[in-house]
mmCIF file of C-alpha atoms in Angstrom:
data_model
loop_
_atom_site.group_PDB
_atom_site.id
_atom_site.type_symbol
_atom_site.label_atom_id
_atom_site.label_comp_id
_atom_site.label_asym_id
_atom_site.label_seq_id
_atom_site.Cartn_x
_atom_site.Cartn_y
_atom_site.Cartn_z
ATOM 1 C CA UNK T 1 48.006 24.197 -43.219
ATOM 2 C CA UNK T 2 48.572 23.047 -39.572
ATOM 3 C CA UNK T 3 50.088 24.303 -36.212
ATOM 4 C CA UNK T 4 50.786 21.714 -33.485
ATOM 5 C CA UNK T 5 47.978 19.388 -34.452
ATOM 6 C CA UNK T 6 49.617 16.014 -34.551
ATOM 7 C CA UNK T 7 46.205 14.121 -34.120
ATOM 8 C CA UNK T 8 44.768 15.290 -37.260
ATOM 9 C CA UNK T 9 47.936 15.560 -38.940
ATOM 10 C CA UNK T 10 48.775 11.845 -38.780
ATOM 11 C CA UNK T 11 45.237 10.813 -40.225
ATOM 12 C CA UNK T 12 45.764 13.232 -43.138
ATOM 13 C CA UNK T 13 49.261 12.070 -43.877
ATOM 14 C CA UNK T 14 48.518 8.368 -43.527
ATOM 15 C CA UNK T 15 45.311 8.835 -45.849
ATOM 16 C CA UNK T 16 46.471 11.369 -48.629
ATOM 17 C CA UNK T 17 50.003 9.818 -48.451
ATOM 18 C CA UNK T 18 48.733 6.196 -49.078
ATOM 19 C CA UNK T 19 46.473 7.455 -51.850
ATOM 20 C CA UNK T 20 48.384 9.890 -53.631
ATOM 21 C CA UNK T 21 52.185 9.369 -52.471
ATOM 22 C CA UNK T 22 53.638 11.667 -49.785
ATOM 23 C CA UNK T 23 55.795 13.337 -52.463
ATOM 24 C CA UNK T 24 52.574 14.835 -53.662
ATOM 25 C CA UNK T 25 51.353 16.133 -50.343
ATOM 26 C CA UNK T 26 52.063 19.737 -49.213
ATOM 27 C CA UNK T 27 52.081 20.685 -45.577
ATOM 28 C CA UNK T 28 52.187 24.385 -44.622
ATOM 29 C CA UNK T 29 53.868 24.406 -40.977
ATOM 30 C CA UNK T 30 52.523 27.364 -39.349
ATOM 31 C CA UNK T 31 55.124 28.213 -36.633
ATOM 32 C CA UNK T 32 57.798 25.891 -38.107
ATOM 33 C CA UNK T 33 56.881 23.197 -35.300
ATOM 34 C CA UNK T 34 59.381 20.565 -35.145
ATOM 35 C CA UNK T 35 56.945 17.818 -34.353
ATOM 36 C CA UNK T 36 54.920 18.736 -37.385
ATOM 37 C CA UNK T 37 58.117 18.765 -39.642
ATOM 38 C CA UNK T 38 59.263 15.465 -38.340
ATOM 39 C CA UNK T 39 55.744 13.903 -38.592
ATOM 40 C CA UNK T 40 55.438 14.882 -42.183
ATOM 41 C CA UNK T 41 58.723 13.859 -43.337
ATOM 42 C CA UNK T 42 58.572 12.664 -46.832
ATOM 43 C CA UNK T 43 55.855 15.132 -47.691
ATOM 44 C CA UNK T 44 56.708 18.782 -49.099
ATOM 45 C CA UNK T 45 56.749 20.861 -45.666
ATOM 46 C CA UNK T 46 56.761 24.668 -46.146
ATOM 47 C CA UNK T 47 57.653 26.445 -42.899
ATOM 48 C CA UNK T 48 56.099 30.006 -42.019
ATOM 49 C CA UNK T 49 56.277 32.334 -39.169
ATOM 50 C CA UNK T 50 53.636 31.535 -36.468
ATOM 51 C CA UNK T 51 53.277 35.198 -34.895
ATOM 52 C CA UNK T 52 49.655 35.825 -33.539
ATOM 53 C CA UNK T 53 47.985 38.106 -36.051
ATOM 54 C CA UNK T 54 44.460 39.712 -36.179
ATOM 55 C CA UNK T 55 44.035 38.904 -39.933
ATOM 56 C CA UNK T 56 45.003 35.374 -39.467
ATOM 57 C CA UNK T 57 42.493 33.716 -41.694
ATOM 58 C CA UNK T 58 42.765 36.336 -44.299
ATOM 59 C CA UNK T 59 46.695 35.972 -44.592
ATOM 60 C CA UNK T 60 46.070 32.170 -44.418
ATOM 61 C CA UNK T 61 43.914 32.063 -47.472
ATOM 62 C CA UNK T 62 45.887 34.341 -49.419
ATOM 63 C CA UNK T 63 48.808 32.078 -48.977
ATOM 64 C CA UNK T 64 46.802 28.991 -49.884
ATOM 65 C CA UNK T 65 45.508 30.582 -52.967
ATOM 66 C CA UNK T 66 48.976 31.349 -54.029
ATOM 67 C CA UNK T 67 50.129 27.864 -53.333
ATOM 68 C CA UNK T 68 47.171 26.312 -55.215
ATOM 69 C CA UNK T 69 47.845 28.658 -58.250
ATOM 70 C CA UNK T 70 51.556 27.485 -58.385
ATOM 71 C CA UNK T 71 50.734 23.850 -58.033
ATOM 72 C CA UNK T 72 48.188 23.906 -60.798
ATOM 73 C CA UNK T 73 50.926 24.284 -63.152
ATOM 74 C CA UNK T 74 52.248 21.027 -62.286
ATOM 75 C CA UNK T 75 49.098 18.971 -61.379
ATOM 76 C CA UNK T 76 45.914 18.204 -63.157
ATOM 77 C CA UNK T 77 43.863 18.767 -59.943
ATOM 78 C CA UNK T 78 44.691 20.175 -56.380
ATOM 79 C CA UNK T 79 42.841 19.266 -53.288
ATOM 80 C CA UNK T 80 42.952 22.225 -50.688
ATOM 81 C CA UNK T 81 41.681 21.808 -47.253
ATOM 82 C CA UNK T 82 42.199 21.981 -43.400
ATOM 83 C CA UNK T 83 44.193 19.222 -41.612
ATOM 84 C CA UNK T 84 41.019 17.764 -40.228
ATOM 85 C CA UNK T 85 39.300 17.593 -43.700
ATOM 86 C CA UNK T 86 39.477 14.378 -46.080
ATOM 87 C CA UNK T 87 37.953 14.174 -49.500
ATOM 88 C CA UNK T 88 36.817 10.713 -49.867
ATOM 89 C CA UNK T 89 35.158 8.806 -52.694
ATOM 90 C CA UNK T 90 32.571 6.218 -51.726
ATOM 91 C CA UNK T 91 33.936 2.549 -52.107
ATOM 92 C CA UNK T 92 30.716 2.053 -54.129
ATOM 93 C CA UNK T 93 32.398 3.759 -57.133
ATOM 94 C CA UNK T 94 34.628 0.884 -57.365
ATOM 95 C CA UNK T 95 37.936 3.019 -57.712
ATOM 96 C CA UNK T 96 40.275 4.963 -55.787
ATOM 97 C CA UNK T 97 40.109 8.742 -55.345
ATOM 98 C CA UNK T 98 43.216 8.905 -57.433
ATOM 99 C CA UNK T 99 41.717 6.955 -60.155
ATOM 100 C CA UNK T 100 38.574 8.939 -60.188
ATOM 101 C CA UNK T 101 40.389 12.331 -60.487
ATOM 102 C CA UNK T 102 42.665 10.721 -63.307
ATOM 103 C CA UNK T 103 39.463 9.879 -65.210
ATOM 104 C CA UNK T 104 38.227 13.565 -64.878
ATOM 105 C CA UNK T 105 39.192 16.254 -67.275
ATOM 106 C CA UNK T 106 40.571 19.627 -65.816
ATOM 107 C CA UNK T 107 39.175 23.044 -65.920
ATOM 108 C CA UNK T 108 36.620 22.769 -63.283
ATOM 109 C CA UNK T 109 36.001 22.753 -59.708
ATOM 110 C CA UNK T 110 34.529 19.715 -57.608
ATOM 111 C CA UNK T 111 32.279 20.217 -54.635
ATOM 112 C CA UNK T 112 32.062 17.054 -52.330
ATOM 113 C CA UNK T 113 29.161 16.801 -50.200
ATOM 114 C CA UNK T 114 30.153 17.592 -46.511
ATOM 115 C CA UNK T 115 29.791 15.113 -43.805
ATOM 116 C CA UNK T 116 30.935 15.633 -40.186
ATOM 117 C CA UNK T 117 32.146 12.690 -38.262
ATOM 118 C CA UNK T 118 30.698 12.878 -34.929
ATOM 119 C CA UNK T 119 31.616 10.993 -31.584
ATOM 120 C CA UNK T 120 28.732 9.288 -30.140
ATOM 121 C CA UNK T 121 30.182 9.153 -26.536
ATOM 122 C CA UNK T 122 27.046 7.278 -25.524
ATOM 123 C CA UNK T 123 27.604 4.456 -27.478
ATOM 124 C CA UNK T 124 31.264 4.756 -29.294
ATOM 125 C CA UNK T 125 33.641 3.903 -26.427
ATOM 126 C CA UNK T 126 36.490 2.650 -28.363
ATOM 127 C CA UNK T 127 39.482 5.185 -28.653
ATOM 128 C CA UNK T 128 40.579 5.916 -32.115
ATOM 129 C CA UNK T 129 44.057 4.152 -32.774
ATOM 130 C CA UNK T 130 45.252 3.709 -36.372
ATOM 131 C CA UNK T 131 41.754 4.383 -37.835
ATOM 132 C CA UNK T 132 38.790 6.676 -37.398
ATOM 133 C CA UNK T 133 36.080 5.058 -39.404
ATOM 134 C CA UNK T 134 35.092 1.857 -37.441
ATOM 135 C CA UNK T 135 35.366 3.108 -33.904
ATOM 136 C CA UNK T 136 33.504 5.936 -35.428
ATOM 137 C CA UNK T 137 30.484 5.201 -37.418
ATOM 138 C CA UNK T 138 28.320 8.243 -37.338
ATOM 139 C CA UNK T 139 28.124 11.403 -39.321
ATOM 140 C CA UNK T 140 25.845 14.408 -39.530
ATOM 141 C CA UNK T 141 24.996 16.574 -42.767
ATOM 142 C CA UNK T 142 27.303 19.557 -42.608
ATOM 143 C CA UNK T 143 26.498 22.058 -45.496
ATOM 144 C CA UNK T 144 29.266 24.327 -44.299
ATOM 145 C CA UNK T 145 31.599 21.697 -45.319
ATOM 146 C CA UNK T 146 30.376 21.181 -48.620
ATOM 147 C CA UNK T 147 33.264 23.026 -50.019
ATOM 148 C CA UNK T 148 34.791 23.549 -53.447
ATOM 149 C CA UNK T 149 37.907 22.148 -52.687
ATOM 150 C CA UNK T 150 39.317 20.082 -55.735
ATOM 151 C CA UNK T 151 40.261 22.598 -58.266
ATOM 152 C CA UNK T 152 42.130 22.688 -61.669
ATOM 153 C CA UNK T 153 41.001 26.272 -62.803
ATOM 154 C CA UNK T 154 42.628 29.777 -61.776
ATOM 155 C CA UNK T 155 39.437 30.614 -59.700
ATOM 156 C CA UNK T 156 40.037 32.397 -56.407
ATOM 157 C CA UNK T 157 38.883 30.540 -53.334
ATOM 158 C CA UNK T 158 37.135 32.688 -50.411
ATOM 159 C CA UNK T 159 38.312 32.742 -46.884
ATOM 160 C CA UNK T 160 37.510 29.466 -45.111
ATOM 161 C CA UNK T 161 37.341 27.763 -48.417
ATOM 162 C CA UNK T 162 33.607 27.875 -48.786
ATOM 163 C CA UNK T 163 33.284 29.658 -51.920
ATOM 164 C CA UNK T 164 35.112 30.168 -55.398
ATOM 165 C CA UNK T 165 34.723 32.235 -58.435
ATOM 166 C CA UNK T 166 33.895 29.309 -60.565
ATOM 167 C CA UNK T 167 30.315 29.815 -61.937
ATOM 168 C CA UNK T 168 29.318 26.108 -62.330
ATOM 169 C CA UNK T 169 28.477 23.495 -59.367
ATOM 170 C CA UNK T 170 29.894 20.285 -59.974
ATOM 171 C CA UNK T 171 29.047 17.613 -57.227
ATOM 172 C CA UNK T 172 29.892 13.989 -58.079
ATOM 173 C CA UNK T 173 27.529 11.641 -56.724
ATOM 174 C CA UNK T 174 30.083 9.555 -54.746
ATOM 175 C CA UNK T 175 32.557 12.324 -53.681
ATOM 176 C CA UNK T 176 32.514 13.725 -49.758
ATOM 177 C CA UNK T 177 34.299 15.699 -47.664
ATOM 178 C CA UNK T 178 34.571 14.242 -44.193
ATOM 179 C CA UNK T 179 35.187 16.767 -41.393
ATOM 180 C CA UNK T 180 36.873 15.262 -38.579
ATOM 181 C CA UNK T 181 36.793 18.159 -35.845
ATOM 182 C CA UNK T 182 34.217 16.117 -33.633
ATOM 183 C CA UNK T 183 35.304 12.784 -34.428
ATOM 184 C CA UNK T 184 37.002 11.951 -30.949
ATOM 185 C CA UNK T 185 35.920 13.890 -27.762
ATOM 186 C CA UNK T 186 39.514 14.074 -26.177
ATOM 187 C CA UNK T 187 41.072 15.243 -29.174
ATOM 188 C CA UNK T 188 38.448 18.008 -29.721
ATOM 189 C CA UNK T 189 38.872 19.355 -26.082
ATOM 190 C CA UNK T 190 42.815 19.371 -26.656
ATOM 191 C CA UNK T 191 42.483 21.106 -30.183
ATOM 192 C CA UNK T 192 40.028 23.891 -28.681
ATOM 193 C CA UNK T 193 42.573 24.332 -25.798
ATOM 194 C CA UNK T 194 45.140 25.256 -28.486
ATOM 195 C CA UNK T 195 42.965 27.359 -30.714
ATOM 196 C CA UNK T 196 41.794 29.450 -27.513
ATOM 197 C CA UNK T 197 45.462 30.224 -26.636
ATOM 198 C CA UNK T 198 45.974 31.469 -30.160
ATOM 199 C CA UNK T 199 43.029 33.842 -29.965
ATOM 200 C CA UNK T 200 44.228 34.794 -26.472
ATOM 201 C CA UNK T 201 47.423 35.661 -27.632
ATOM 202 C CA UNK T 202 45.981 38.497 -30.345
ATOM 203 C CA UNK T 203 44.350 40.360 -27.524
ATOM 204 C CA UNK T 204 41.284 41.600 -29.638
ATOM 205 C CA UNK T 205 38.578 43.308 -27.620
ATOM 206 C CA UNK T 206 35.896 41.879 -29.884
ATOM 207 C CA UNK T 207 35.543 38.961 -32.160
ATOM 208 C CA UNK T 208 34.422 41.390 -34.956
ATOM 209 C CA UNK T 209 37.740 43.031 -34.605
ATOM 210 C CA UNK T 210 39.786 40.144 -36.285
ATOM 211 C CA UNK T 211 39.859 37.989 -39.262
ATOM 212 C CA UNK T 212 39.827 34.657 -37.323
ATOM 213 C CA UNK T 213 36.947 32.213 -37.097
ATOM 214 C CA UNK T 214 34.439 32.664 -34.321
ATOM 215 C CA UNK T 215 34.761 29.120 -32.958
ATOM 216 C CA UNK T 216 38.373 29.816 -32.112
ATOM 217 C CA UNK T 217 37.400 31.875 -29.196
ATOM 218 C CA UNK T 218 37.091 30.798 -25.750
ATOM 219 C CA UNK T 219 33.716 32.812 -25.140
ATOM 220 C CA UNK T 220 32.279 30.824 -28.165
ATOM 221 C CA UNK T 221 33.291 27.524 -26.907
ATOM 222 C CA UNK T 222 30.699 26.527 -24.457
ATOM 223 C CA UNK T 223 30.583 23.146 -22.514
ATOM 224 C CA UNK T 224 32.472 20.363 -24.655
ATOM 225 C CA UNK T 225 30.676 17.264 -22.992
ATOM 226 C CA UNK T 226 27.097 18.860 -23.364
ATOM 227 C CA UNK T 227 28.022 19.450 -27.170
ATOM 228 C CA UNK T 228 28.947 15.697 -27.637
ATOM 229 C CA UNK T 229 26.125 14.485 -25.638
ATOM 230 C CA UNK T 230 23.857 16.564 -27.816
ATOM 231 C CA UNK T 231 24.724 14.417 -30.818
ATOM 232 C CA UNK T 232 22.535 11.414 -29.491
ATOM 233 C CA UNK T 233 19.586 13.959 -29.956
ATOM 234 C CA UNK T 234 19.914 14.302 -33.919
ATOM 235 C CA UNK T 235 17.302 12.127 -35.781
ATOM 236 C CA UNK T 236 18.837 9.077 -37.173
ATOM 237 C CA UNK T 237 18.076 8.532 -40.682
ATOM 238 C CA UNK T 238 17.505 5.353 -42.431
ATOM 239 C CA UNK T 239 19.871 4.384 -45.071
ATOM 240 C CA UNK T 240 22.666 6.485 -46.781
ATOM 241 C CA UNK T 241 21.011 8.316 -49.591
ATOM 242 C CA UNK T 242 22.663 11.520 -50.441
ATOM 243 C CA UNK T 243 21.194 12.496 -53.730
ATOM 244 C CA UNK T 244 18.407 14.863 -52.344
ATOM 245 C CA UNK T 245 20.802 16.819 -50.548
ATOM 246 C CA UNK T 246 22.970 17.613 -53.509
ATOM 247 C CA UNK T 247 20.008 18.493 -55.560
ATOM 248 C CA UNK T 248 19.216 20.897 -52.947
ATOM 249 C CA UNK T 249 22.562 22.550 -53.329
ATOM 250 C CA UNK T 250 21.915 22.975 -57.230
ATOM 251 C CA UNK T 251 18.423 24.448 -56.557
ATOM 252 C CA UNK T 252 19.891 27.232 -54.684
ATOM 253 C CA UNK T 253 23.056 27.877 -56.741
ATOM 254 C CA UNK T 254 23.617 31.445 -57.782
ATOM 255 C CA UNK T 255 26.013 34.423 -57.289
ATOM 256 C CA UNK T 256 27.192 35.662 -53.838
ATOM 257 C CA UNK T 257 26.043 39.044 -54.162
ATOM 258 C CA UNK T 258 28.493 41.386 -55.804
ATOM 259 C CA UNK T 259 31.528 39.621 -54.420
ATOM 260 C CA UNK T 260 32.351 37.691 -57.538
ATOM 261 C CA UNK T 261 31.889 34.318 -55.718
ATOM 262 C CA UNK T 262 29.157 31.674 -56.190
ATOM 263 C CA UNK T 263 27.256 29.739 -53.392
ATOM 264 C CA UNK T 264 24.315 27.527 -52.490
ATOM 265 C CA UNK T 265 22.214 27.661 -49.323
ATOM 266 C CA UNK T 266 23.851 26.339 -46.566
ATOM 267 C CA UNK T 267 21.079 25.707 -44.008
ATOM 268 C CA UNK T 268 21.864 23.288 -41.045
ATOM 269 C CA UNK T 269 20.125 20.037 -41.454
ATOM 270 C CA UNK T 270 19.794 18.386 -37.965
ATOM 271 C CA UNK T 271 19.969 14.583 -39.002
ATOM 272 C CA UNK T 272 22.538 11.956 -38.568
ATOM 273 C CA UNK T 273 23.370 8.881 -40.419
ATOM 274 C CA UNK T 274 25.194 5.625 -39.675
ATOM 275 C CA UNK T 275 27.696 5.178 -42.110
ATOM 276 C CA UNK T 276 27.735 1.817 -44.248
ATOM 277 C CA UNK T 277 30.268 -0.741 -43.334
ATOM 278 C CA UNK T 278 32.140 -0.265 -46.782
ATOM 279 C CA UNK T 279 33.393 2.984 -45.261
ATOM 280 C CA UNK T 280 35.136 1.243 -42.475
ATOM 281 C CA UNK T 281 38.964 1.674 -42.187
ATOM 282 C CA UNK T 282 39.192 4.082 -45.135
ATOM 283 C CA UNK T 283 41.059 6.555 -42.700
#
């Protein structure tokens, strides 16, 4: 689902269109933006009204759950996520994401390990043109983006996509969810300007009065440049070994209170990694 976000939409379309075929990609065009419709030509574009609403996120996930439920009747697996999220299979697996999914049986939910691509503005000066990975080589661990986002079961997905009703945690070793929000400093500032404008139009007195992510509000934004400069302070880890982090997810797996959802501890890990060169150019 996307609204006026051509920077990330182009990356999303190039990646998933190339892997799965544009005819198998579904873009929900919030606000029926002409630029989104034109850019996504060849994919399946569903236009919906874009009026500001205090329950924006709740309405959004109600719609997404319905779309996923319908698509499951026609596809073995459905990937659901935001336009700045990409499910990626490590090239070390020796196959494509499509081949990986074709080889996996249905009736399950996969939870990729979340990694956030960060723009190290102190050392990464090249702009992003046709590919992100290459100009950007650094990621930080992002437990909040270890989302149960590849599904083939009728399990409801919680608002934000962080939890499902599926009782088993399946975390394939080579599967990642790359979050791109911080992959480019100029693109980040432009996207936040748009999101601040949306929340301003809602005219809510308090963040708690609405069903919209706190990070969309100007009061929670802070200083953009200081945020990106702080990425350099994250300890850089040697290598690219992620099994301990997946094991930690399983160790804390359990019911999320009485909600019907399941979860693992999502404690932030203040570390960063440099991606191996095998990831260069994947998107």
